[in-house]
């Protein structure tokens, strides 16, 4: 992660720690943190969080629970029209030592009207990141809600869009590749300004005449293992009935979908960037 991006995500975390107690808006599982965040309720009692970004500040929420392995699903409708410079993100992150933190990022990079959104993904383990893979979304994510998911178990991390796998990161600890396996992580959602890098490498800046920018989140579900005094690792406590914990990407259809996503929609893969790694690719690039 570039220093500016690390700074913004860390800022979201710090603001969360400082302002969470002052915010009374929350759903059953998510706690609204700061900014001009709205909690919308429809006639069925279903809730939607609307994160807002203006020139003064962004906004954020976090999950009330931390998990050590989980399946996380969230429906998101992204900032419409000219969203250049904005970043809408959901990410799982550990909350102790930043130098050894774990993190799974889904960052949606805004663009000028009519241009496709970029989904930027990254994975940190034991403080080591730089595992960026990017995709062009094959639909307009501002017209309707789409489901974005993370499956994190001891064997792998899967990122899915509308239940279609687009990225798989396997556990190769036995080969010396760090993998997030020891630290619980909490989900955060944030909408923030990153026009120093987000759109065409920072060439296209945020048009504040379009503000406020708004992104919508709903249907958050988390099926995960909650660390406790008797079981800090899944499998030591009561058995889970969910199949995400001990199943990899073993479905033929899903394997085909993963290959299709990589062939059709992937626009950057750190494992295919010789300029960045002139002395050889990271070890995991030859093991996936």
C-alpha positions as a printed NumPy array, in Angstrom:
array([[  0.   ,   0.   ,   0.   ],
       [  1.31 ,   3.464,  -0.877],
       [  2.143,   5.668,   2.155],
       [ -0.777,   8.02 ,   1.399],
       [ -3.236,   5.128,   1.332],
       [ -1.854,   3.683,   4.546],
       [ -2.221,   7.118,   6.137],
       [ -5.894,   7.421,   5.142],
       [ -6.839,   3.946,   6.351],
       [ -4.986,   4.53 ,   9.602],
       [ -6.81 ,   7.856,   9.934],
       [-10.128,   6.023,   9.636],
       [ -9.044,   3.7  ,  12.431],
       [ -7.858,   6.511,  14.69 ],
       [-11.011,   8.548,  14.14 ],
       [-13.04 ,   5.441,  14.917],
       [-11.294,   4.985,  18.241],
       [-11.83 ,   8.625,  19.141],
       [-15.406,   9.164,  17.965],
       [-17.226,   5.857,  18.325],
       [-18.475,   6.668,  21.811],
       [-20.03 ,   9.889,  20.548],
       [-22.126,   8.273,  17.843],
       [-25.525,   6.846,  18.67 ],
       [-26.39 ,   5.595,  15.192],
       [-25.919,   1.906,  14.63 ],
       [-27.507,  -1.253,  13.338],
       [-27.483,  -4.5  ,  15.242],
       [-24.046,  -5.488,  13.947],
       [-22.496,  -2.243,  12.701],
       [-21.533,   0.869,  14.603],
       [-21.631,   4.211,  12.802],
       [-18.508,   6.167,  13.61 ],
       [-18.118,   9.665,  12.236],
       [-18.925,  12.066,   9.417],
       [-22.328,  12.943,   7.97 ],
       [-23.444,   9.336,   8.047],
       [-27.135,   8.497,   7.712],
       [-28.938,   5.413,   8.948],
       [-31.914,   4.838,   6.642],
       [-34.86 ,   2.589,   7.504],
       [-37.343,   1.366,   4.913],
       [-40.944,   0.279,   5.467],
       [-39.842,  -3.319,   6.089],
       [-37.495,  -2.285,   8.863],
       [-34.386,  -2.99 ,   6.769],
       [-31.519,  -0.609,   7.307],
       [-29.101,   1.071,   4.906],
       [-26.027,   3.052,   5.893],
       [-25.298,   6.056,   3.677],
       [-21.68 ,   7.2  ,   3.939],
       [-21.049,  10.785,   2.841],
       [-17.928,  12.641,   1.725],
       [-17.611,  16.405,   1.461],
       [-14.665,  18.789,   1.453],
       [-14.54 ,  18.723,   5.269],
       [-14.433,  14.993,   5.982],
       [-15.471,  11.501,   5.008],
       [-17.452,   9.001,   7.05 ],
       [-17.148,   5.448,   8.333],
       [-18.596,   2.526,  10.234],
       [-17.195,  -0.609,  11.826],
       [-18.463,  -3.994,  12.896],
       [-19.117,  -4.405,  16.586],
       [-17.459,  -7.816,  16.509],
       [-13.967,  -8.947,  15.552],
       [-13.5  , -12.343,  13.936],
       [-10.73 , -14.864,  13.567],
       [-11.827, -16.273,  10.194],
       [-15.196, -15.387,   8.721],
       [-17.398, -15.028,   5.691],
       [-18.388, -11.379,   5.266],
       [-21.047, -10.216,   2.766],
       [-22.111,  -6.637,   2.078],
       [-24.37 ,  -5.057,  -0.562],
       [-22.951,  -1.751,  -1.812],
       [-24.143,   0.904,  -4.242],
       [-21.226,   3.141,  -5.153],
       [-20.933,   6.894,  -5.622],
       [-22.735,   7.878,  -8.821],
       [-21.784,  10.288, -11.613],
       [-18.367,  11.962, -11.333],
       [-16.715,  10.076,  -8.482],
       [-13.095,  10.766,  -9.478],
       [-10.756,  11.032,  -6.509],
       [-13.095,   9.229,  -4.11 ],
       [-12.518,   5.813,  -2.613],
       [-15.269,   3.654,  -1.155],
       [-13.798,   0.805,   0.817],
       [-14.592,  -2.141,   3.033],
       [-11.7  ,  -3.833,   4.731],
       [-10.916,  -6.304,   7.473],
       [ -8.048,  -5.25 ,   9.716],
       [ -6.409,  -6.274,  12.982],
       [ -6.245,  -3.51 ,  15.567],
       [ -3.057,  -3.963,  17.567],
       [  0.463,  -3.353,  16.288],
       [  0.368,  -1.556,  12.916],
       [  3.821,  -2.921,  12.055],
       [  2.569,  -6.509,  12.23 ],
       [ -1.058,  -5.962,  11.276],
       [ -3.193,  -8.153,   8.997],
       [ -5.606,  -6.641,   6.468],
       [ -7.863,  -7.564,   3.544],
       [ -8.83 ,  -4.599,   1.348],
       [-11.59 ,  -4.009,  -1.185],
       [-11.221,  -0.441,  -2.438],
       [-13.469,   0.991,  -5.149],
       [-11.654,   3.744,  -7.031],
       [-13.957,   6.403,  -8.412],
       [-13.75 ,   7.782, -11.934],
       [-15.183,  10.444, -14.198],
       [-18.727,   9.948, -15.417],
       [-19.081,   7.151, -17.93 ],
       [-15.814,   5.425, -17.063],
       [-15.786,   2.074, -15.226],
       [-14.982,   1.699, -11.562],
       [-11.775,  -0.086, -10.548],
       [-11.87 ,  -2.608,  -7.705],
       [ -8.471,  -2.511,  -6.003],
       [ -7.699,  -5.456,  -3.704],
       [ -4.771,  -5.954,  -1.361],
       [ -3.76 ,  -8.377,   1.387],
       [ -1.47 ,  -7.727,   4.346],
       [ -0.069, -10.403,   6.643],
       [  2.215,  -9.691,   9.594],
       [  2.612,  -6.123,   8.36 ],
       [  3.679,  -7.192,   4.875],
       [  1.46 ,  -5.985,   2.02 ],
       [  2.029,  -4.908,  -1.54 ],
       [ -0.169,  -7.696,  -2.952],
       [ -2.295,  -5.478,  -5.171],
       [ -4.625,  -6.948,  -7.785],
       [ -7.092,  -4.727,  -9.667],
       [-10.239,  -5.421, -11.681],
       [-12.554,  -3.408, -13.897],
       [-16.116,  -3.99 , -12.751],
       [-18.192,  -5.401, -15.609],
       [-21.388,  -3.59 , -14.587],
       [-22.357,  -0.123, -13.415],
       [-22.035,  -0.379,  -9.615],
       [-23.815,   2.951,  -9.105],
       [-27.184,   1.912, -10.54 ],
       [-27.996,  -0.862,  -8.115],
       [-26.642,  -2.787,  -5.152],
       [-24.162,  -5.612,  -5.742],
       [-22.834,  -8.08 ,  -3.198],
       [-19.135,  -8.061,  -2.306],
       [-17.807, -10.87 ,  -0.142],
       [-14.687, -12.017,   1.671],
       [-14.171, -15.616,   2.75 ],
       [-11.235, -15.927,   5.129],
       [-10.395, -19.349,   6.537],
       [ -7.152, -21.095,   7.562],
       [ -6.557, -22.317,   4.008],
       [ -7.242, -19.287,   1.84 ],
       [ -8.781, -15.879,   1.273],
       [-11.444, -15.558,  -1.425],
       [-12.884, -12.303,  -2.73 ],
       [-16.23 , -12.586,  -4.533],
       [-18.484, -10.229,  -6.48 ],
       [-22.129, -11.305,  -6.667],
       [-20.939, -14.686,  -5.383],
       [-18.469, -15.059,  -8.266],
       [-14.881, -15.553,  -7.067],
       [-12.434, -13.085,  -8.561],
       [ -9.381, -13.509,  -6.331],
       [ -7.899, -16.398,  -4.367],
       [ -4.936, -16.106,  -1.993],
       [ -3.861, -19.431,  -0.533],
       [ -2.135, -20.11 ,   2.766],
       [  1.523, -20.935,   2.046],
       [  2.887, -20.457,   5.55 ],
       [  4.709, -23.762,   5.159],
       [  6.712, -22.124,   2.349],
       [  7.503, -19.003,   4.341],
       [  4.749, -16.762,   2.944],
       [  2.945, -14.713,   5.635],
       [ -0.784, -15.402,   5.936],
       [ -3.319, -13.797,   8.302],
       [ -4.015, -16.62 ,  10.699],
       [ -3.323, -15.435,  14.252],
       [ -4.932, -12.012,  14.655],
       [ -8.67 , -11.283,  14.836],
       [ -9.891,  -8.659,  12.368],
       [-12.759,  -6.216,  12.427],
       [-14.664,  -4.928,   9.383],
       [-14.517,  -1.219,   8.563],
       [-16.299,   0.73 ,   5.857],
       [-15.105,   4.171,   4.815],
       [-15.695,   6.806,   2.134],
       [-12.785,   9.211,   1.746],
       [-10.917,  11.523,  -0.605],
       [ -7.766,  10.107,  -2.197],
       [ -7.301,  12.24 ,  -5.27 ],
       [ -3.526,  12.09 ,  -4.801],
       [ -3.575,   8.524,  -6.196],
       [ -7.063,   7.045,  -6.69 ],
       [ -8.   ,   8.054, -10.243],
       [ -5.431,   7.548, -12.997],
       [ -2.638,   7.691, -10.457],
       [ -3.777,  11.044,  -9.123],
       [ -3.987,  12.8  , -12.491],
       [ -7.771,  13.331, -12.171],
       [ -8.689,  15.266,  -9.037],
       [-11.875,  15.381,  -6.995],
       [-14.48 ,  17.784,  -8.362],
       [-15.9  ,  19.226,  -5.155],
       [-18.742,  20.879,  -7.045],
       [-20.201,  17.349,  -7.216],
       [-20.165,  16.953,  -3.416],
       [-21.568,  15.6  ,  -1.252],
       [-20.615,  12.153,  -2.524],
       [-22.708,   9.275,  -1.143],
       [-22.246,   5.493,  -1.096],
       [-24.844,   3.068,   0.277],
       [-24.351,  -0.146,   2.265],
       [-26.943,  -2.745,   3.271],
       [-27.507,  -6.455,   4.023],
       [-24.344,  -6.916,   6.055],
       [-23.894, -10.518,   7.16 ],
       [-20.985, -12.026,   9.054],
       [-20.626, -15.725,   9.734],
       [-17.411, -16.041,  11.674],
       [-15.458, -17.319,  14.61 ],
       [-15.398, -14.958,  17.567],
       [-12.285, -15.327,  19.749],
       [-13.119, -16.193,  23.327],
       [-11.479, -17.294,  26.546],
       [-11.863, -20.942,  25.611],
       [-11.271, -20.797,  21.865],
       [ -9.123, -18.129,  20.257],
       [ -8.797, -20.217,  17.096],
       [-11.706, -21.721,  15.185],
       [-11.901, -25.45 ,  15.657],
       [-10.983, -25.354,  19.355],
       [-14.509, -24.449,  20.387],
       [-17.909, -25.691,  19.232],
       [-17.929, -26.953,  15.667],
       [-19.22 , -24.568,  13.034],
       [-22.007, -25.714,  10.747],
       [-20.875, -23.382,   7.956],
       [-19.065, -24.712,   4.929],
       [-16.855, -21.636,   4.371],
       [-14.453, -22.637,   7.146],
       [-13.047, -25.903,   5.835],
       [-13.873, -25.783,   2.128],
       [-11.635, -24.289,  -0.505],
       [-12.459, -23.365,  -4.06 ],
       [-13.248, -26.942,  -5.006],
       [-16.321, -26.336,  -7.136],
       [-15.572, -26.718, -10.867],
       [-17.941, -23.9  , -11.788],
       [-16.306, -21.536,  -9.308],
       [-12.844, -22.449, -10.568],
       [-13.989, -21.577, -14.08 ],
       [-15.478, -18.319, -12.834],
       [-12.195, -17.417, -11.148],
       [-10.253, -18.01 , -14.365],
       [-12.804, -15.972, -16.331],
       [-12.562, -13.063, -13.909],
       [ -8.784, -13.096, -14.156],
       [ -8.826, -13.339, -17.952],
       [-11.535, -10.771, -18.644],
       [-11.566,  -8.269, -15.809],
       [ -8.158,  -8.218, -14.126],
       [ -6.154,  -5.141, -15.185],
       [ -3.233,  -5.354, -12.757],
       [ -1.528,  -8.162, -10.856],
       [  1.565,  -7.547,  -8.764],
       [  2.747, -11.019,  -9.763],
       [  2.96 ,  -9.839, -13.391],
       [  4.854,  -6.585, -12.833],
       [  8.537,  -7.043, -13.752],
       [  9.309,  -3.326, -13.344],
       [  8.263,  -3.514,  -9.727],
       [ 10.133,  -6.753,  -9.057],
       [ 13.271,  -6.688, -11.26 ],
       [ 15.02 ,  -9.167,  -8.97 ],
       [ 12.211, -11.725,  -8.934],
       [  8.593, -11.957,  -7.88 ],
       [  7.436, -12.59 ,  -4.317],
       [  7.509, -16.24 ,  -3.352],
       [  3.722, -16.663,  -3.364],
       [  3.527, -15.694,  -7.039],
       [  4.93 , -19.081,  -7.985],
       [  2.739, -20.993,  -5.55 ],
       [ -0.823, -19.791,  -6.226]])
